[in-house]
XYZ file of C-alpha atoms in Angstrom:
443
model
C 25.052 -20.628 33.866
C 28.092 -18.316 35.782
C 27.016 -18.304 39.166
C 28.232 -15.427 41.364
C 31.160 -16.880 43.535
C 32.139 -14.629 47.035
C 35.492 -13.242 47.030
C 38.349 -16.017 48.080
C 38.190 -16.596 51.930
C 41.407 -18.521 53.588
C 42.129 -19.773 56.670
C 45.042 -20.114 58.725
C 45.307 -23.523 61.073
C 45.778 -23.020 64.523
C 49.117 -23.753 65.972
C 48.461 -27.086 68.024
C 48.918 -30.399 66.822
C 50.748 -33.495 68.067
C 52.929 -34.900 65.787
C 51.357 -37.313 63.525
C 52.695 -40.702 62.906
C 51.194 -41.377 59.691
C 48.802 -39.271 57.870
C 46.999 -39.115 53.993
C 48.457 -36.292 52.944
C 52.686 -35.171 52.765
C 55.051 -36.317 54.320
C 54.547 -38.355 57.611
C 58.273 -36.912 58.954
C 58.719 -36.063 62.837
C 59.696 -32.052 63.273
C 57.553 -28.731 64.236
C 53.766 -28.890 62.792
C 53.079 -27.521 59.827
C 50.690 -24.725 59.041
C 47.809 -25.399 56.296
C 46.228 -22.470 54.305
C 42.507 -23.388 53.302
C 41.213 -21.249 50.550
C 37.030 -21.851 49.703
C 35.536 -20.352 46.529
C 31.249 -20.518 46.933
C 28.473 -18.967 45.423
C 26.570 -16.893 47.693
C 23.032 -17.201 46.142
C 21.679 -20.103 44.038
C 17.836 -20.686 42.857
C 16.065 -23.133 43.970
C 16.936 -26.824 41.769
C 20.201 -24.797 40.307
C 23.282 -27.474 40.848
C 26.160 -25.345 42.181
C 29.667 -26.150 42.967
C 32.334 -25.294 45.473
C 35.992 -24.698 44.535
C 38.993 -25.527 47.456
C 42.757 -24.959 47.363
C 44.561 -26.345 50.372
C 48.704 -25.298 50.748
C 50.837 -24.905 52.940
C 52.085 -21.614 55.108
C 54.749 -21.678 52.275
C 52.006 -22.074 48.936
C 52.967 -25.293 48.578
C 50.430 -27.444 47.015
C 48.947 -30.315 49.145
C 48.318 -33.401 47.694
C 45.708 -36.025 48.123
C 44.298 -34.629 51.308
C 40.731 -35.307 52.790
C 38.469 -32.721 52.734
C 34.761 -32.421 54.282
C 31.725 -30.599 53.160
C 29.203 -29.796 55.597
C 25.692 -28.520 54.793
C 23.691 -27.122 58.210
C 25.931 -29.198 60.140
C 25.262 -32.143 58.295
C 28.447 -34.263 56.350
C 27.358 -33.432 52.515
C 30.393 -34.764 50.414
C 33.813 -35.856 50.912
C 36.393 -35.659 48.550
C 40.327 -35.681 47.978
C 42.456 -32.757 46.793
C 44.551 -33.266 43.242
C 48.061 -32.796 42.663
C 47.609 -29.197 42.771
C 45.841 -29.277 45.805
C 42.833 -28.286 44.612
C 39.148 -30.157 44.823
C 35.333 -29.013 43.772
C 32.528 -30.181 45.465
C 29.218 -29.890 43.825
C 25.884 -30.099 45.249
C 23.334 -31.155 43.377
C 20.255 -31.678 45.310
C 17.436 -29.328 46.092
C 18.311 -27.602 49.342
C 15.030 -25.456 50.993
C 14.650 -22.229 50.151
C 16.433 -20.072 52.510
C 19.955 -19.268 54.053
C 22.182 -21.967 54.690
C 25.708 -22.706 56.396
C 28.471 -24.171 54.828
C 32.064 -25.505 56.214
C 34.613 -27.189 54.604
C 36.886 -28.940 56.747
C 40.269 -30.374 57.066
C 41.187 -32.410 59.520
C 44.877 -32.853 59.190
C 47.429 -35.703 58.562
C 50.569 -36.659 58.570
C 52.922 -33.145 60.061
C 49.955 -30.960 58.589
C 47.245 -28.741 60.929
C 43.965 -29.055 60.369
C 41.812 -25.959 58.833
C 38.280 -25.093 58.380
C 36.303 -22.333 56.489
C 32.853 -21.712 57.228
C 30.857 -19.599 54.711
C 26.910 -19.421 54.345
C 24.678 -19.128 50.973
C 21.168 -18.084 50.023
C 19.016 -20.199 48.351
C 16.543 -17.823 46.477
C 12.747 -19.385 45.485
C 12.113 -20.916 41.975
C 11.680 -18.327 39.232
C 10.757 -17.412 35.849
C 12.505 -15.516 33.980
C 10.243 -13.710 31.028
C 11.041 -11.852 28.606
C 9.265 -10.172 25.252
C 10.755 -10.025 21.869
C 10.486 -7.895 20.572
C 10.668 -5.898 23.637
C 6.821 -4.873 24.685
C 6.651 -2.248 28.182
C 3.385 -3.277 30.175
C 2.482 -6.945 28.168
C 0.485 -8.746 31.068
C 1.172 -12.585 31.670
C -1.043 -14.755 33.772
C 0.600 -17.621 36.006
C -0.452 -19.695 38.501
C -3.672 -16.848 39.367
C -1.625 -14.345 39.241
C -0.829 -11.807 36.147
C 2.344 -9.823 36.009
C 2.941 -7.189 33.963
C 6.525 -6.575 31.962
C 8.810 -3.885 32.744
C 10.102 -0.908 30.456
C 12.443 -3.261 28.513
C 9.753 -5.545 27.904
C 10.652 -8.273 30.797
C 9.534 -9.545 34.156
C 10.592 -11.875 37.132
C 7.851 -14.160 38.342
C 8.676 -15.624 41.682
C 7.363 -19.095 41.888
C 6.165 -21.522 45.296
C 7.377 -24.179 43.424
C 9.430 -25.444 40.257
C 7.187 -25.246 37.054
C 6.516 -28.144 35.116
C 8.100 -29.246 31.936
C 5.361 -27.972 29.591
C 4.137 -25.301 32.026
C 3.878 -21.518 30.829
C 2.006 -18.479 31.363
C -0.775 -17.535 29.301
C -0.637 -14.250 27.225
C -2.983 -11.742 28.542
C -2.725 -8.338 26.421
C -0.520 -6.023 25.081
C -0.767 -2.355 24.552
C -1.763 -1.672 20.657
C -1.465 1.532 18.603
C -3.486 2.968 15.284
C -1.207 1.533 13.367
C 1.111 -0.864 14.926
C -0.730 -4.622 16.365
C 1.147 -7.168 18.564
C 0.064 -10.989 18.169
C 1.894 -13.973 20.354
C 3.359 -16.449 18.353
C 4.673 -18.786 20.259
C 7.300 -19.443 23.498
C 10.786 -20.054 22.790
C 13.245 -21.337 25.498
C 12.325 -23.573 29.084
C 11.840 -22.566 32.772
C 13.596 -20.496 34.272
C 14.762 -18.547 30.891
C 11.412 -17.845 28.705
C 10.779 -15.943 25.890
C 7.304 -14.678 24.286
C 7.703 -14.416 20.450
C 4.972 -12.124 18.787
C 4.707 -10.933 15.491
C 3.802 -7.391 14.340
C 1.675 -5.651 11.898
C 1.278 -2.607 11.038
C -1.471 -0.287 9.099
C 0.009 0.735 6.305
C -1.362 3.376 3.422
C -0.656 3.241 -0.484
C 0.056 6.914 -2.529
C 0.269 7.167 -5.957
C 1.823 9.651 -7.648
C 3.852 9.563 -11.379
C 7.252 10.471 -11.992
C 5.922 14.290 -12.957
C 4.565 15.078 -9.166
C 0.765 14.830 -9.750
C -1.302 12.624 -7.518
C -2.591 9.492 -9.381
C -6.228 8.714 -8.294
C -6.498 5.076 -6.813
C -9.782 4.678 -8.055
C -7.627 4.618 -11.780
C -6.200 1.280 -10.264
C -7.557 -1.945 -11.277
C -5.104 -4.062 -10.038
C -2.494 -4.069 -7.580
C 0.124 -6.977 -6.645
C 2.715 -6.682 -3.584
C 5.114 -9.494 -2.663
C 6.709 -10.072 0.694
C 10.541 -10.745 1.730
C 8.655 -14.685 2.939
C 6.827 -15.081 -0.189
C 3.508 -13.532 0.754
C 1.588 -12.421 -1.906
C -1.120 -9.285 -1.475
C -3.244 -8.910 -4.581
C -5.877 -6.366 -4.381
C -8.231 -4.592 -7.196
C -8.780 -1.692 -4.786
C -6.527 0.152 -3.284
C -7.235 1.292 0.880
C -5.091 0.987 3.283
C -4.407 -2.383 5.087
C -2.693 -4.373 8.155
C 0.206 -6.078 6.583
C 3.102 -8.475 8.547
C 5.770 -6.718 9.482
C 8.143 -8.002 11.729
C 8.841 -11.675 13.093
C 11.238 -13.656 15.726
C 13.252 -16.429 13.984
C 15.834 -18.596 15.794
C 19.133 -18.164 14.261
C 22.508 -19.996 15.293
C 23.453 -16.978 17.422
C 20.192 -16.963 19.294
C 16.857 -15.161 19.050
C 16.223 -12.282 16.414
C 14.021 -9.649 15.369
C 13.435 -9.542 11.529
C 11.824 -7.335 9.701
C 9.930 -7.956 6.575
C 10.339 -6.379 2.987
C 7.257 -5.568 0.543
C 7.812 -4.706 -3.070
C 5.825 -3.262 -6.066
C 5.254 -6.233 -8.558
C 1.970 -4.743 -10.360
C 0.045 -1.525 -10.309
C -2.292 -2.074 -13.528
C -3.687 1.480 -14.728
C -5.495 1.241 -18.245
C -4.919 -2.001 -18.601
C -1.298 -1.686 -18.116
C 1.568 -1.816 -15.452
C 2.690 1.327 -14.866
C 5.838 -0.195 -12.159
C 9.234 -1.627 -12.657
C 8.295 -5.322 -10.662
C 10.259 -5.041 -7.102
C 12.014 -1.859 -7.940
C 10.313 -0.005 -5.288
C 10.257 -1.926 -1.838
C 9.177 -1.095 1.693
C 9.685 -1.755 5.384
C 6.512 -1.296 7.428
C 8.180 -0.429 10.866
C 10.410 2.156 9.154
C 7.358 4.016 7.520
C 3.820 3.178 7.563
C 3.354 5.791 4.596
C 4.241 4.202 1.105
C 4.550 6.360 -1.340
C 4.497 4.448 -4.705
C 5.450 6.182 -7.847
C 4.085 5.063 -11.261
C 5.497 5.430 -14.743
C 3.668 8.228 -16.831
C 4.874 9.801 -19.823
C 4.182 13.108 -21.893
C 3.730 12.572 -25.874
C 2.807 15.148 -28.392
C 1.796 14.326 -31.318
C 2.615 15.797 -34.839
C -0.316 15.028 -37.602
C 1.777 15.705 -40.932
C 0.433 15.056 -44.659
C 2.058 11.872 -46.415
C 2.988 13.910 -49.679
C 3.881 17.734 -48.793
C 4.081 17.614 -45.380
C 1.878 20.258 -44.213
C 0.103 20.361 -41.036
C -3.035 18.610 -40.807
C -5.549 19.757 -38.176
C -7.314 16.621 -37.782
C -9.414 14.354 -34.868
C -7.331 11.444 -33.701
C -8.997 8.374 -31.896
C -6.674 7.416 -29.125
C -7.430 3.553 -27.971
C -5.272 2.898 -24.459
C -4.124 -0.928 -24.018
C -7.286 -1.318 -22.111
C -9.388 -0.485 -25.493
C -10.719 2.176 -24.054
C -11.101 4.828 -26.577
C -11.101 8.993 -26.642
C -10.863 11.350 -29.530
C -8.175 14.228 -29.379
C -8.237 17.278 -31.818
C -5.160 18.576 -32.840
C -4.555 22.622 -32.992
C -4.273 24.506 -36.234
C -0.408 23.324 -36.377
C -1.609 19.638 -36.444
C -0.159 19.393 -32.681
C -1.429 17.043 -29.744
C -0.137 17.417 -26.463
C -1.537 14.804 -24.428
C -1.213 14.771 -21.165
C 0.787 12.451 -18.743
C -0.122 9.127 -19.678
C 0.533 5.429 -18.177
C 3.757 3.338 -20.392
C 2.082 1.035 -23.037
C 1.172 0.962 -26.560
C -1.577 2.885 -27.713
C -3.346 2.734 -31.398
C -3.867 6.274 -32.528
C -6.041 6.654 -35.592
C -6.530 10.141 -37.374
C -10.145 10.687 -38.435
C -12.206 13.032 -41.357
C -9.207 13.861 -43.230
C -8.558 11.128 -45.492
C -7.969 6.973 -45.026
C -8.129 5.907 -41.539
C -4.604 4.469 -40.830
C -3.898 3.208 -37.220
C -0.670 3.305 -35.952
C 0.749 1.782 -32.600
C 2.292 4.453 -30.819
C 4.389 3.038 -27.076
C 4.600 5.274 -24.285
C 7.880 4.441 -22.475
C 9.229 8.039 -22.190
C 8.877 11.859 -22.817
C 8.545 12.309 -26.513
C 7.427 13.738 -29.358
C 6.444 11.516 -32.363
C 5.370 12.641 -35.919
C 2.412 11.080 -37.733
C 1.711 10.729 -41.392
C -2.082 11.556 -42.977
C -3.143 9.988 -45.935
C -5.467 13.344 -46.881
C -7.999 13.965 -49.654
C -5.322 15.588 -51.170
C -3.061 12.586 -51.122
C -6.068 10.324 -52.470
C -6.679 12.563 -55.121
C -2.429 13.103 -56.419
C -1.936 9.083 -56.159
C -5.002 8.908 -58.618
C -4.407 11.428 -60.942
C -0.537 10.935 -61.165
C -0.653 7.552 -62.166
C -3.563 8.369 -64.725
C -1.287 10.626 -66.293
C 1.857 9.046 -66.805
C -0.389 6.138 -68.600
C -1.384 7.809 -70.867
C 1.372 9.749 -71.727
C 2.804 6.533 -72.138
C -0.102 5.424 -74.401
C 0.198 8.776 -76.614
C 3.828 8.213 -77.406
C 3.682 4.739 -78.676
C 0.816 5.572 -81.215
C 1.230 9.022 -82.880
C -1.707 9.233 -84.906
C -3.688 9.403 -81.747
C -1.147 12.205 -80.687
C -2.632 14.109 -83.819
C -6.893 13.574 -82.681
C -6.179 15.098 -79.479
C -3.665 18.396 -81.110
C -5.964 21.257 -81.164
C -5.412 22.003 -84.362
C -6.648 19.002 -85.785
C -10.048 19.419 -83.780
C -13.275 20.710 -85.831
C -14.416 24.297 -85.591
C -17.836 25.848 -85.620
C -18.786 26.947 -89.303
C -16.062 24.599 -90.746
C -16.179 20.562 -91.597
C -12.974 18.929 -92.477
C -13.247 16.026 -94.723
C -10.084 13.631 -94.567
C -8.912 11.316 -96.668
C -7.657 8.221 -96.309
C -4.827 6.705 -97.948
C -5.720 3.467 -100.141
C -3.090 0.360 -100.412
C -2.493 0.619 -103.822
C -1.823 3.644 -103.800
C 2.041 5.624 -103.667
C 1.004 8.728 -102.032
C -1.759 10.476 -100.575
C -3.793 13.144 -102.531
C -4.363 16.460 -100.789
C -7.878 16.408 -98.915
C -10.774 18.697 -100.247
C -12.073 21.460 -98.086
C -15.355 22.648 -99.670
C -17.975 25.495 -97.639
C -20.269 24.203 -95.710
């Protein structure tokens, strides 16, 4: 600790002294005395128990350093220390016992040698009663501390002096009283950091925070749609909730770094909002800070689709009921307009199984919602049943007909039997060349 030191006080030796014959410091030479310059650098308060020191210079009238002279310290009149200046003429006394509480007198003494005059500086110092120094991190105005009995209450910048009638144990410390609290913001103590006289009162904060939902159109999202809902913290908390309200979450902390004592705040992102059985959030993509906003609005992933019902074969519209099953398997049925058109309406990303119904086969079809689009549909209709029967049906047996001609002749008109007329064919015979002509007689 830098104590506070008085400004430099020197002292000029008076101008008697009989010439010395030997002496511990310069030269022990015969001629006029020599004056000494005695320069005393002191604190002039200390606490109570604090070790503090004393710096000395002694020179001569011409600055000249001198050497391995004996110098005194005197506390209240009593001899405290004695020591010897260096080379440089310089020497520190320190004191390291517990003086009383109070104002006390200090001299430092030389008392000359060899053709050097003796000097002497008298200064006094204040020894101030034990203390605690206390302070709140982060900073709380009007936290109340109880020592000893007595509470004390910290200042606007969240710290207080407690004056003490004695030095406080090792292991002593106050006791955490209260703390002012708002709506939305809570103060807990942690824990103490530091030892007497220097103390600090860690707490943590929370804060009461609410969740919005809207999707990336504008509307409001209902939080009773929500089924599931998982946050993660910046120190691995995890929140996981199947109702959304709002909630006291952690939000800042005191951790001691290399460079001393800080505040940290602490980060919350989006990992799951489930709607319909799916997650309608990029995981982290969206994060928060609770002391920067108590307000988080959350924005979810809905998409517009329309829907075009066409016919598998000509393409025509087809005004038809579709089943719509979301990822949840819940399921609603959709008509489309007379242009076989759907617009549904902003919907959660996902795949959903769309199914058209009364029209034909029922085909389902996965359809994923993972932007704005529009996605046409194919209908196997009546129609369609009825061509892919009656197409193949054909072509076999035109196929049939023209491998066997004499079947090509039973189904020509002209060959077929008419009212009031019978038709009597003959049939060729093996051993015969050629065919006689048939006989047509009246019936």
């Amino acid at each position: 600790m830098n104590i506070p030191k008085a400004g430099s006080v020197a002292l000029l030796s008076a101008a008697a002294l009989i010439i010395a014959t030997a002496g511990d410091a310069g030269p022990a030479t015969a001629g006029t005395p020599t004056a000494t310059v005695l320069t005393v650098d002191s604190p002039t308060s200390v606490l109570f128990s604090r070790r503090f020191e004393i710096d000395v210079a002694l020179r001569d009238a011409a600055g000249g350093a001198i050497a391995n002279a004996v110098l005194e310290l005197d506390i209240d009149g009593s001899v405290e220390a004695r020591t010897r200046t260096d080379a440089a003429g310089a020497a520190t006394f320190s004191v390291s016992r517990d003086l009383p509480t109070g104002s006390h007198v200090l001299r430092v003494r030389y008392a000359g040698g060899g053709n050097y005059l003796a000097a002497a500086v008298q200064r006094s110092i204040l020894v101030e009663p034990p203390i605690i120094n206390l302070r709140t991190l982060p900073p709380i105005a009007n936290a109340v501390f109880e020592f000893r009995g007595e509470q004390v209450t910290t200042g606007p910048d969240g710290s207080v002096r407690l004056t003490l009638d004695g030095l406080p144990g090792d292991d002593e410390r106050p006791t955490f009283v209260s703390a002012p609290q708002a709506a939305n913001q809570r103060m807990e103590f942690d824990k103490w950091f530091g030892k007497a006289p220097d103390l600090t009162a860690s707490f943590n904060v929370f804060y009461y925070v609410s969740l919005n939902f809207r999707h990336r159109l504008g509307e409001v999202v209902d939080p009773a749609t929500i089924t599931r809902l998982t946050i993660r913290s910046s120190i691995g908390e995890v929140i996981e909730l199947d109702a959304v309200a709002p909630m006291w979450v952690f939000g800042q902390r005191v951790v001691s770094l290399a460079g001393g004592l800080e505040v940290k705040d602490i980060l919350y992102g989006i990992d799951l909002v489930e709607i319909e059985g799916t997650n309608v959030v990029n995981r982290a993509e969206q994060r928060f800070v609770p002391r920067e906003t108590t307000e988080w609005d959350i924005e979810v992933l809905f998409y517009r689709t329309k829907i075009a019902l066409r016919d598998l074969f000509f393409s025509f519209p087809v005004a038809a009921r579709v089943q719509l099953e979301y990822p949840n398997g819940r399921v609603v049925h959709v008509d489309a307009d007379a242009n076989g058109t759907i617009d549904l309406p902003p919907l959660p990303r996902g795949t959903y199984k769309v199914t058209p119904e009364g029209v034909g086969i029922k085909v389902t079809r996965p359809v994923t919602m993972s932007r704005d689009a529009s996605v046409e549909l194919t209908v196997i209709t009546y129609l369609d049943m009825a061509v892919a029967v009656a197409v193949p049906l054909a072509i076999a047996i035109v196929l049939l007909l023209l491998g066997r001609p004499h079947l090509v002749r039973l189904v020509r008109p002209s060959s077929w039997p008419l009212p009031g007329r019978r038709v009597v064919r003959r049939f060729a015979h093996a051993h015969r060349d050629s065919e006689a002509p048939p006989e047509a007689g009246d019936g």
